[in-house]
Amino acid sequence: MAPVPPGVRFLFTFNKDQWYRAFTFILTFLLYTSFHLSRKPISIVKSELHKNCSMASELATASGGGASQLPALTSLHTDMDCSWKPFDKNNYKQLLGAMDYSFLFAYAIGMYLSGIIGERLPIRLYLTVGMLCSGLFTCLFGLGYIYNIHSLAFYVSVQVANGLVQTTGWPSVVTCISNWFGKGRRGLVMGVWNSHTSVGNILGSLIAGSYVSSNWGMSFIVPGIIIAAMGVVCFLFLIEHPNDLKTMHAQSSSPVGRTACTGWSGVNGHKDMYLQFTQGSTKTYDHYENSVLYRKGGDEEPLLGRETAASGRVPLQQVVVVKSESEPSAISFMGALRIPGVIEFSLSLLFAKLVSYTFLFWLPLYITKAAHLDAKKAGDLSTLFDVGGIVGGILAGVISDKLGKRATTCAVMLLLAAPTLYGFSMISQFGLGPTVAMLLVCGGLVNGPYALITTAVSADLGTHKSLKGNARALSTVTAIIDGTGSVGAAVGPLLAGVLSAGGWDQVFYMLMTADFLALLFLLRLVKKELTSSKSRPISTVELKEH
């Protein structure tokens, strides 16, 4: 008999619970990757929407504007399909900025509501509906090209609707992954897991870039189909909590012929549940630890407890008393705000996310102007920022786990990010090599704090000791933190659109100021961590390891 391959032996070292945990990790990773994949096309398409108009304008200037050359210029203009109305005016940057903040403001407002709603609905169904709707609205934007739609109101309306439905994603996946992973190495686990943001941006850039020059409508339709398909996968396979599996296994392993009965509420206020089964002339007693009674053939009788043994009915096996506790209620919005650290981290994320999303929406266009590259090459090059973001997010998680100081880790990276942004604005003028290096460094320092706050910090705060074990605050806390950050994500691209008209230097000064403000809001927490005798995150509590 041939020996078992070492790879197979390695796989068998994992138990069933570990396999389910790995499956949930991978599935939620892919689900939120599809969210970011569907958000990226707008930044890639921007440079295409106005590129041809700029070229036509340059040709018109070179021709001298002579009357005899007007027919030829008109023909050339038509052949090139100059721009895409209504983005063919001199205020095209403001209009493109409006596309960004219509999505992002809707996302920010919807996020506050999404967490509260998500606490009260099944995560799997809530997330599925959100992903299907996101796919629909992403495809609708692309159909504007196919059906030759030139109404600004149409594109803004689609962006607003898409921003609202995409808020279903983040609170849902963070709650789900936190249900499966306890506090041990949370920074590392969340850092690796949060790389889905950068992976989604990279894939979105590559997919959109492959269509942008020939048919930019497909740059939206293909990602829209992908996120909708992942919504179906979510509905079929997402396991919200390990307890869902335990319930399923308990039901499947129950004796044949017994059916569930949940109609008995106990005696004298006690939820201890016992059941007498009549089997021929022999009476036995049983109970079910998950507070569900089982019935066999209609011969059942709820028992009062141990005192019934004195009346002559003696159980044949030891009886274990199982107390049933009522499910904790979801936390209120104001209750979540009172958790120590929520307000500080939320305001810090507002400015950190402002910087990150300004890069997300404007970096490809900046590269086309600074490095004089076409839309596809600029989109491909911009993915290096996200590659750096993957490394930065993982590094931030590892360091914060090792030191036990989440706020301090974020503060140091923010402090280093500001001068790095200035360096990027200077070095990007000197060729492709320096630009590549600075993109990687900027991506790590900008996205590191953003990734840490939205994942490990949110999970820590959502299970704070002041909640006394009530885990139903996680979605609301996550939504508050990310919703506040999304306000910055909306303001950043808007300011970039306005400031870029006066030169890109002004945009980078704005980004550096935002980094310093993000650092400022963390100073109180940093001081508390550094003066604390315990090396642990400020809001970490013991979580049950599943």
Coordinates of C-alpha atoms in Angstrom, one line a residue:
M1 CA 0.0 0.0 0.0
A2 CA 1.4 3.4 -1.0
P3 CA 2.1 5.9 1.8
V4 CA -0.3 8.8 2.2
P5 CA 1.2 12.0 0.6
P6 CA 2.5 14.5 3.1
G7 CA 0.1 17.2 1.8
V8 CA -2.9 15.0 2.6
R9 CA -1.6 14.2 6.0
F10 CA -1.2 17.9 6.7
L11 CA -4.8 18.6 5.6
F12 CA -6.0 15.9 8.0
T13 CA -4.4 17.7 11.0
F14 CA -7.2 20.3 10.8
N15 CA -10.5 19.6 12.6
K16 CA -13.9 20.4 11.2
D17 CA -14.2 23.6 13.1
Q18 CA -10.9 24.9 11.6
W19 CA -12.0 24.0 8.1
Y20 CA -15.2 26.0 8.6
R21 CA -13.3 28.9 10.0
A22 CA -10.9 28.9 7.0
F23 CA -13.9 28.6 4.6
T24 CA -15.6 31.7 6.2
F25 CA -12.3 33.6 6.1
I26 CA -11.9 33.0 2.4
L27 CA -15.6 33.5 1.5
T28 CA -15.9 36.8 3.3
F29 CA -12.6 37.9 1.7
L30 CA -14.0 37.2 -1.7
L31 CA -17.3 38.8 -1.0
Y32 CA -15.8 42.1 0.0
T33 CA -13.2 41.9 -2.8
S34 CA -16.2 42.1 -5.2
F35 CA -17.5 45.2 -3.5
H36 CA -14.2 47.1 -4.1
L37 CA -13.9 45.6 -7.5
S38 CA -17.2 47.2 -8.5
R39 CA -16.2 50.7 -7.0
K40 CA -12.9 51.0 -8.9
P41 CA -14.1 51.5 -12.6
I42 CA -15.1 55.1 -12.1
S43 CA -11.5 56.1 -11.4
I44 CA -10.2 54.3 -14.4
V45 CA -12.9 55.7 -16.8
K46 CA -12.4 59.3 -15.7
S47 CA -9.3 59.9 -17.9
E48 CA -11.1 58.4 -20.9
L49 CA -14.2 60.5 -20.5
H50 CA -12.2 63.7 -21.2
K51 CA -9.1 62.4 -23.0
N52 CA -10.4 62.8 -26.5
C53 CA -11.7 66.3 -25.9
S54 CA -8.2 67.4 -24.7
M55 CA -6.6 65.9 -27.8
A56 CA -9.1 67.6 -30.1
S57 CA -8.5 70.9 -28.4
E58 CA -4.8 70.5 -28.8
L59 CA -5.2 69.7 -32.5
A60 CA -7.5 72.7 -32.9
T61 CA -4.8 75.0 -31.4
A62 CA -2.1 73.5 -33.6
S63 CA -4.2 74.0 -36.7
G64 CA -4.3 77.7 -36.1
G65 CA -8.1 77.8 -36.1
G66 CA -8.2 78.8 -39.8
A67 CA -11.7 78.8 -41.4
S68 CA -10.5 76.6 -44.3
Q69 CA -9.6 73.9 -41.8
L70 CA -12.9 73.8 -39.9
P71 CA -14.5 71.1 -42.0
A72 CA -11.5 68.8 -41.5
L73 CA -11.5 69.5 -37.7
T74 CA -15.2 68.8 -37.4
S75 CA -14.8 65.5 -39.2
L76 CA -11.9 64.5 -36.9
H77 CA -13.9 65.5 -33.9
T78 CA -16.7 63.1 -34.9
D79 CA -14.3 60.3 -35.7
M80 CA -12.6 60.5 -32.3
D81 CA -15.9 60.6 -30.5
C82 CA -14.6 63.6 -28.5
S83 CA -15.4 63.1 -24.8
W84 CA -18.6 61.9 -23.3
K85 CA -21.2 64.6 -22.7
P86 CA -21.8 66.1 -20.2
F87 CA -18.1 65.8 -19.3
D88 CA -16.9 67.7 -22.3
K89 CA -16.8 71.2 -20.7
N90 CA -14.1 73.1 -19.0
N91 CA -15.6 72.2 -15.6
Y92 CA -15.2 68.5 -16.2
K93 CA -13.1 68.0 -13.0
Q94 CA -16.0 69.4 -11.0
L95 CA -18.5 67.1 -12.7
L96 CA -16.3 64.1 -12.2
G97 CA -15.9 65.1 -8.6
A98 CA -19.7 65.2 -8.3
M99 CA -19.8 61.6 -9.5
D100 CA -17.5 60.7 -6.7
Y101 CA -19.2 62.5 -3.8
S102 CA -22.7 61.6 -4.9
F103 CA -21.7 57.9 -4.3
L104 CA -19.6 58.6 -1.2
F105 CA -22.1 60.9 0.6
A106 CA -24.8 58.4 0.0
Y107 CA -22.5 55.7 1.3
A108 CA -21.6 57.7 4.4
I109 CA -25.3 58.5 5.3
G110 CA -26.4 54.9 4.5
M111 CA -23.7 53.4 6.7
Y112 CA -25.1 54.8 9.9
L113 CA -28.4 53.2 9.2
S114 CA -26.9 50.0 7.8
G115 CA -25.3 48.9 11.0
I116 CA -28.4 49.4 13.0
I117 CA -30.5 47.5 10.4
G118 CA -27.8 44.8 10.1
E119 CA -28.0 44.0 13.9
R120 CA -31.7 43.1 13.5
L121 CA -31.7 41.1 10.3
P122 CA -30.0 37.8 9.2
I123 CA -26.6 38.8 7.9
R124 CA -26.7 36.3 5.0
L125 CA -29.9 37.6 3.6
Y126 CA -29.1 41.3 4.2
L127 CA -25.7 40.9 2.5
T128 CA -27.1 39.0 -0.4
V129 CA -29.8 41.6 -1.2
G130 CA -27.1 44.3 -1.0
M131 CA -24.8 42.6 -3.4
L132 CA -27.5 41.9 -6.0
C133 CA -28.6 45.5 -5.9
S134 CA -25.0 46.7 -6.1
G135 CA -24.5 44.6 -9.2
L136 CA -27.7 46.0 -10.8
F137 CA -26.7 49.7 -10.3
T138 CA -23.1 49.1 -11.4
C139 CA -24.3 47.6 -14.6
L140 CA -26.8 50.5 -15.1
F141 CA -23.9 53.0 -15.1
G142 CA -22.2 51.0 -17.9
L143 CA -25.4 50.8 -19.8
G144 CA -25.3 54.5 -20.1
Y145 CA -22.5 54.1 -22.7
I146 CA -24.3 51.3 -24.6
Y147 CA -27.6 53.3 -24.8
N148 CA -25.8 56.6 -25.4
I149 CA -27.1 58.4 -22.2
H150 CA -25.7 61.8 -21.6
S151 CA -27.7 63.0 -18.7
L152 CA -25.7 64.0 -15.6
A153 CA -28.8 63.3 -13.5
F154 CA -28.9 59.7 -14.6
Y155 CA -25.3 59.0 -13.6
V156 CA -25.6 60.9 -10.3
S157 CA -28.8 59.0 -9.4
V158 CA -27.2 55.6 -10.2
Q159 CA -24.2 56.6 -8.0
V160 CA -26.4 57.6 -5.1
A161 CA -28.4 54.4 -5.3
N162 CA -25.2 52.3 -5.5
G163 CA -23.7 54.1 -2.6
L164 CA -26.7 53.3 -0.4
V165 CA -26.9 49.6 -1.2
Q166 CA -23.1 49.1 -0.9
T167 CA -23.4 50.0 2.8
T168 CA -24.7 46.5 3.4
G169 CA -21.3 45.0 2.9
W170 CA -18.8 46.2 5.5
P171 CA -20.8 45.9 8.8
S172 CA -22.0 42.4 7.6
V173 CA -18.6 40.9 6.7
V174 CA -16.8 42.4 9.8
T175 CA -19.5 41.0 12.1
C176 CA -19.3 37.6 10.4
I177 CA -15.5 37.3 10.5
S178 CA -15.4 38.6 14.2
N179 CA -18.0 35.9 15.1
W180 CA -15.5 33.2 13.9
F181 CA -12.2 34.6 15.2
G182 CA -11.5 35.6 18.8
K183 CA -9.1 38.2 20.0
G184 CA -5.9 36.1 19.6
R185 CA -3.8 37.5 16.8
R186 CA -6.8 39.6 15.7
G187 CA -4.5 42.3 14.2
L188 CA -2.7 39.8 12.0
V189 CA -5.8 38.0 11.0
M190 CA -7.7 41.2 10.2
G191 CA -4.7 42.7 8.5
V192 CA -4.4 39.7 6.1
W193 CA -8.2 39.6 5.7
N194 CA -8.5 43.3 5.0
S195 CA -6.2 43.0 2.0
H196 CA -9.4 42.3 0.1
T197 CA -9.7 46.1 -0.2
S198 CA -6.5 46.3 -2.2
V199 CA -7.1 43.1 -4.1
G200 CA -10.5 44.3 -5.1
N201 CA -9.0 47.7 -6.2
I202 CA -6.3 45.9 -8.2
L203 CA -8.7 43.5 -10.0
G204 CA -11.1 46.4 -10.6
S205 CA -8.4 48.4 -12.2
L206 CA -7.2 45.5 -14.4
I207 CA -10.8 44.6 -15.5
A208 CA -11.9 48.2 -16.1
G209 CA -8.6 49.0 -17.8
S210 CA -9.0 46.2 -20.3
Y211 CA -12.2 47.7 -21.7
V212 CA -11.8 51.4 -21.0
S213 CA -10.3 52.4 -24.4
S214 CA -12.7 50.4 -26.5
N215 CA -16.0 50.3 -24.6
W216 CA -15.9 51.9 -21.2
G217 CA -19.5 50.6 -20.5
M218 CA -18.1 47.1 -20.1
S219 CA -15.7 48.5 -17.5
F220 CA -18.8 48.7 -15.3
I221 CA -20.9 45.8 -16.6
V222 CA -18.3 43.1 -16.0
P223 CA -17.7 44.1 -12.3
G224 CA -21.4 44.4 -11.8
I225 CA -22.0 40.9 -13.0
I226 CA -19.2 39.6 -10.7
I227 CA -20.6 41.2 -7.5
A228 CA -24.1 40.0 -8.3
A229 CA -22.8 36.4 -8.9
M230 CA -20.9 36.6 -5.5
G231 CA -24.2 37.7 -3.9
V232 CA -25.7 34.3 -5.0
V233 CA -22.6 32.6 -3.6
C234 CA -23.2 34.4 -0.3
F235 CA -26.8 33.3 -0.1
L236 CA -25.8 29.6 -0.7
F237 CA -22.8 29.3 1.5
L238 CA -22.3 32.1 4.1
I239 CA -22.3 30.8 7.7
E240 CA -23.0 33.7 10.0
H241 CA -21.9 32.2 13.3
P242 CA -20.4 28.9 14.6
N243 CA -23.5 28.4 16.7
D244 CA -25.5 28.0 13.4
L245 CA -23.5 24.9 12.7
K246 CA -24.0 23.5 16.2
T247 CA -27.7 23.9 15.8
M248 CA -27.7 22.1 12.5
H249 CA -25.5 19.2 13.8
A250 CA -27.8 18.9 16.9
Q251 CA -30.9 18.6 14.7
S252 CA -29.3 16.2 12.3
S253 CA -28.1 13.9 15.1
S254 CA -31.3 13.8 17.1
P255 CA -33.0 10.4 17.5
V256 CA -35.2 9.2 14.7
G257 CA -38.9 9.8 15.4
R258 CA -38.4 12.8 17.7
T259 CA -39.7 16.1 16.6
A260 CA -39.0 19.5 18.1
C261 CA -41.4 21.1 20.5
T262 CA -40.7 24.6 21.8
G263 CA -44.1 25.3 23.4
W264 CA -43.2 24.8 27.0
S265 CA -41.8 27.9 28.8
G266 CA -40.8 26.2 32.1
V267 CA -42.2 26.2 35.6
N268 CA -42.0 28.9 38.3
G269 CA -39.9 31.0 36.0
H270 CA -37.3 28.3 35.5
K271 CA -36.2 27.4 32.0
D272 CA -34.9 23.9 33.0
M273 CA -36.3 21.5 30.5
Y274 CA -36.8 17.8 31.0
L275 CA -38.9 15.3 29.1
Q276 CA -40.4 12.0 30.0
F277 CA -40.6 9.4 27.3
T278 CA -42.8 6.3 27.5
Q279 CA -41.3 3.3 25.8
G280 CA -43.4 0.3 26.4
S281 CA -43.6 -0.1 30.2
T282 CA -40.3 1.7 30.8
K283 CA -40.2 5.4 31.5
T284 CA -37.0 7.3 30.8
Y285 CA -36.1 11.0 31.2
D286 CA -34.1 13.2 28.8
H287 CA -33.3 16.8 28.2
Y288 CA -31.8 18.9 25.4
E289 CA -29.2 21.4 26.2
N290 CA -30.2 23.9 23.5
S291 CA -33.5 24.5 25.2
V292 CA -35.5 22.5 22.6
L293 CA -37.8 19.7 23.7
Y294 CA -38.2 16.6 21.6
R295 CA -41.3 14.6 21.3
K296 CA -41.7 10.9 20.4
G297 CA -44.9 9.5 19.0
G298 CA -47.1 11.9 21.0
D299 CA -46.2 10.2 24.4
E300 CA -44.4 13.1 26.2
E301 CA -44.8 14.9 29.4
P302 CA -42.9 18.0 30.6
L303 CA -41.5 17.4 34.1
L304 CA -41.3 19.9 36.9
G305 CA -37.7 19.3 37.8
R306 CA -35.9 17.4 40.6
E307 CA -38.8 17.7 43.0
T308 CA -40.8 15.3 40.8
A309 CA -38.3 12.5 41.7
A310 CA -39.7 12.6 45.3
S311 CA -43.1 11.8 44.0
G312 CA -42.0 8.4 42.6
R313 CA -40.8 9.3 39.1
V314 CA -37.0 8.6 39.4
P315 CA -35.0 9.3 36.3
L316 CA -32.8 6.6 35.0
Q317 CA -29.9 8.9 34.1
Q318 CA -28.3 11.9 35.7
V319 CA -30.2 15.1 35.0
V320 CA -28.2 18.3 34.1
V321 CA -29.9 21.6 34.7
V322 CA -29.5 23.9 31.7
K323 CA -30.5 27.5 32.2
S324 CA -31.9 29.3 29.1
E325 CA -31.0 33.0 28.9
S326 CA -32.8 35.6 26.9
E327 CA -31.0 36.9 23.8
P328 CA -29.4 40.3 24.5
S329 CA -31.0 43.2 22.7
A330 CA -29.1 45.2 20.0
I331 CA -27.3 48.3 21.2
S332 CA -28.7 51.8 20.4
F333 CA -26.8 54.3 18.3
M334 CA -26.1 56.6 21.3
G335 CA -25.1 53.6 23.4
A336 CA -22.5 52.7 20.8
L337 CA -21.1 56.2 20.8
R338 CA -20.6 56.0 24.6
I339 CA -18.1 53.1 24.2
P340 CA -14.7 54.5 25.1
G341 CA -12.6 55.1 22.0
V342 CA -15.4 55.0 19.4
I343 CA -15.5 58.8 18.8
E344 CA -11.7 59.3 18.7
F345 CA -11.1 56.4 16.2
S346 CA -14.1 57.5 14.1
L347 CA -12.8 61.1 13.7
S348 CA -9.3 59.8 13.0
L349 CA -10.7 57.5 10.3
L350 CA -12.6 60.4 8.8
F351 CA -9.3 62.0 7.8
A352 CA -7.4 58.8 7.1
K353 CA -10.1 57.6 4.7
L354 CA -10.2 61.0 3.1
V355 CA -6.6 60.5 2.0
S356 CA -7.1 56.8 1.0
Y357 CA -10.2 57.5 -1.1
T358 CA -8.7 60.6 -2.8
F359 CA -6.0 58.3 -4.1
L360 CA -8.6 55.6 -5.0
F361 CA -10.6 58.0 -7.2
W362 CA -7.9 60.4 -8.5
L363 CA -4.6 58.6 -8.7
P364 CA -5.0 57.2 -12.2
L365 CA -6.0 60.7 -13.6
Y366 CA -3.0 62.2 -11.7
I367 CA -0.6 59.7 -13.2
T368 CA -1.9 60.4 -16.7
K369 CA -1.2 64.1 -16.3
A370 CA 2.1 63.8 -14.4
A371 CA 3.6 60.8 -16.2
H372 CA 1.8 61.4 -19.6
L373 CA 0.5 57.9 -19.8
D374 CA -2.7 56.6 -21.4
A375 CA -5.7 55.5 -19.3
K376 CA -4.8 51.8 -19.3
K377 CA -1.2 52.2 -18.3
A378 CA -2.1 54.7 -15.6
G379 CA -4.7 52.3 -14.3
D380 CA -2.2 49.5 -14.2
L381 CA 0.4 51.6 -12.5
S382 CA -2.0 52.8 -9.8
T383 CA -2.4 49.3 -8.6
L384 CA 1.0 49.6 -7.0
F385 CA -0.6 51.9 -4.4
D386 CA -2.9 49.0 -3.4
V387 CA 0.0 46.5 -3.4
G388 CA 1.7 48.7 -0.8
G389 CA -1.7 48.9 1.0
I390 CA -1.7 45.1 1.5
V391 CA 1.7 45.1 3.0
G392 CA 0.9 48.1 5.2
G393 CA -2.3 46.6 6.5
I394 CA -0.7 43.4 7.5
L395 CA 2.3 45.2 9.0
A396 CA 0.0 47.4 11.1
G397 CA -1.9 44.4 12.4
V398 CA 1.3 42.5 13.3
I399 CA 2.9 45.4 15.1
S400 CA -0.3 46.3 17.0
D401 CA -0.7 42.6 18.2
K402 CA 2.9 42.6 19.3
L403 CA 2.8 45.9 21.2
G404 CA -0.8 45.7 22.2
K405 CA -1.2 49.4 21.2
R406 CA -3.6 50.0 18.3
A407 CA -3.7 53.8 18.5
T408 CA 0.0 54.2 18.8
T409 CA 0.6 52.0 15.8
C410 CA -1.8 54.1 13.7
A411 CA -0.3 57.4 15.0
V412 CA 3.3 56.4 14.0
M413 CA 2.2 55.4 10.5
L414 CA 0.2 58.6 10.0
L415 CA 3.2 60.7 11.2
L416 CA 5.4 59.0 8.5
A417 CA 2.7 59.3 5.8
A418 CA 2.5 63.1 5.6
P419 CA 6.1 63.7 4.5
T420 CA 6.0 60.7 2.3
L421 CA 3.0 62.2 0.4
Y422 CA 5.0 65.4 -0.2
G423 CA 7.9 63.2 -1.5
F424 CA 5.6 61.4 -3.9
S425 CA 4.4 64.7 -5.3
M426 CA 8.0 65.7 -6.0
I427 CA 9.5 62.4 -7.1
S428 CA 6.6 61.5 -9.5
Q429 CA 8.0 64.2 -11.8
F430 CA 11.3 62.3 -12.3
G431 CA 10.3 59.2 -14.2
L432 CA 8.7 55.8 -13.8
G433 CA 11.2 54.1 -11.4
P434 CA 10.9 56.6 -8.5
T435 CA 7.2 56.8 -9.0
V436 CA 6.8 53.0 -8.6
A437 CA 8.8 53.0 -5.3
M438 CA 6.9 56.0 -3.8
L439 CA 3.6 54.4 -4.8
L440 CA 4.4 51.3 -2.8
V441 CA 5.6 53.3 0.3
C442 CA 2.6 55.7 0.2
G443 CA 0.2 52.8 -0.2
G444 CA 1.6 51.1 2.9
L445 CA 1.6 54.2 5.2
V446 CA -1.8 55.5 4.0
N447 CA -3.7 52.3 4.0
G448 CA -2.1 50.8 7.1
P449 CA -3.9 52.9 9.7
Y450 CA -7.1 52.9 7.6
A451 CA -7.1 49.1 7.5
L452 CA -6.3 48.7 11.2
I453 CA -9.1 51.0 12.4
T454 CA -11.8 49.6 10.2
T455 CA -11.0 46.0 11.2
A456 CA -9.2 45.1 14.4
V457 CA -10.0 48.3 16.2
S458 CA -13.7 48.1 15.2
A459 CA -13.9 44.5 16.4
D460 CA -12.2 45.4 19.7
L461 CA -14.6 48.3 20.3
G462 CA -17.6 46.3 19.2
T463 CA -16.9 43.8 22.0
H464 CA -15.8 46.3 24.7
K465 CA -16.0 45.2 28.3
S466 CA -18.6 47.9 29.0
L467 CA -21.0 45.8 26.8
K468 CA -20.9 43.0 29.4
G469 CA -20.7 40.2 26.7
N470 CA -23.4 41.7 24.4
A471 CA -22.0 40.9 21.0
R472 CA -24.9 42.5 19.2
A473 CA -23.1 45.9 19.2
L474 CA -20.4 44.9 16.6
S475 CA -22.3 45.8 13.5
T476 CA -23.5 49.1 14.9
V477 CA -20.0 50.1 16.1
T478 CA -18.4 49.1 12.8
A479 CA -21.0 51.1 10.9
I480 CA -20.4 54.2 13.1
I481 CA -16.7 54.1 12.6
D482 CA -16.8 53.4 8.9
G483 CA -19.7 55.7 8.3
T484 CA -17.8 58.6 9.9
G485 CA -14.7 57.6 7.8
S486 CA -16.9 57.6 4.7
V487 CA -17.8 61.3 5.3
G488 CA -14.1 61.9 4.8
A489 CA -14.0 59.6 1.8
A490 CA -16.7 61.8 0.2
V491 CA -15.1 65.1 1.0
G492 CA -11.6 64.1 -0.2
P493 CA -12.4 63.4 -3.8
L494 CA -14.7 66.5 -3.9
L495 CA -11.9 68.8 -2.6
A496 CA -9.4 67.1 -5.0
G497 CA -11.7 68.0 -7.9
V498 CA -11.9 71.6 -6.8
L499 CA -8.2 72.1 -5.8
S500 CA -6.7 70.3 -8.8
A501 CA -8.0 73.1 -11.0
G502 CA -5.3 75.3 -9.3
G503 CA -2.6 72.6 -9.6
W504 CA -1.9 69.2 -8.1
D505 CA 0.3 70.7 -5.4
Q506 CA -2.7 72.0 -3.6
V507 CA -4.2 68.5 -3.6
F508 CA -1.2 67.1 -1.9
Y509 CA -1.1 69.9 0.7
M510 CA -4.7 69.0 1.5
L511 CA -3.8 65.3 1.9
M512 CA -0.9 66.1 4.2
T513 CA -3.1 68.3 6.4
A514 CA -5.7 65.5 6.6
D515 CA -3.0 63.1 7.8
F516 CA -1.9 65.4 10.6
L517 CA -5.6 65.9 11.7
A518 CA -6.0 62.1 11.8
L519 CA -3.0 61.9 14.0
L520 CA -4.3 64.7 16.3
F521 CA -7.5 62.9 17.2
L522 CA -5.5 59.8 18.3
L523 CA -3.2 61.7 20.7
R524 CA -5.4 61.2 23.8
L525 CA -5.6 57.4 23.2
V526 CA -1.9 57.2 22.4
K527 CA -1.1 59.0 25.7
K528 CA -3.3 56.5 27.6
E529 CA -1.7 53.5 25.9
L530 CA 1.8 54.7 26.6
T531 CA 1.1 55.5 30.3
S532 CA -0.9 52.2 30.8
S533 CA 0.9 49.5 32.6
K534 CA -0.8 46.8 30.5
S535 CA 0.4 46.2 27.0
R536 CA -2.9 45.5 25.3
P537 CA -5.3 47.3 23.0
I538 CA -7.3 50.0 24.8
S539 CA -10.6 48.3 24.1
T540 CA -9.8 44.6 23.8
V541 CA -11.8 42.2 25.9
E542 CA -11.8 38.5 26.2
L543 CA -13.7 36.8 23.4
K544 CA -14.7 33.2 23.3
E545 CA -12.4 31.2 21.1
H546 CA -14.5 29.1 18.8

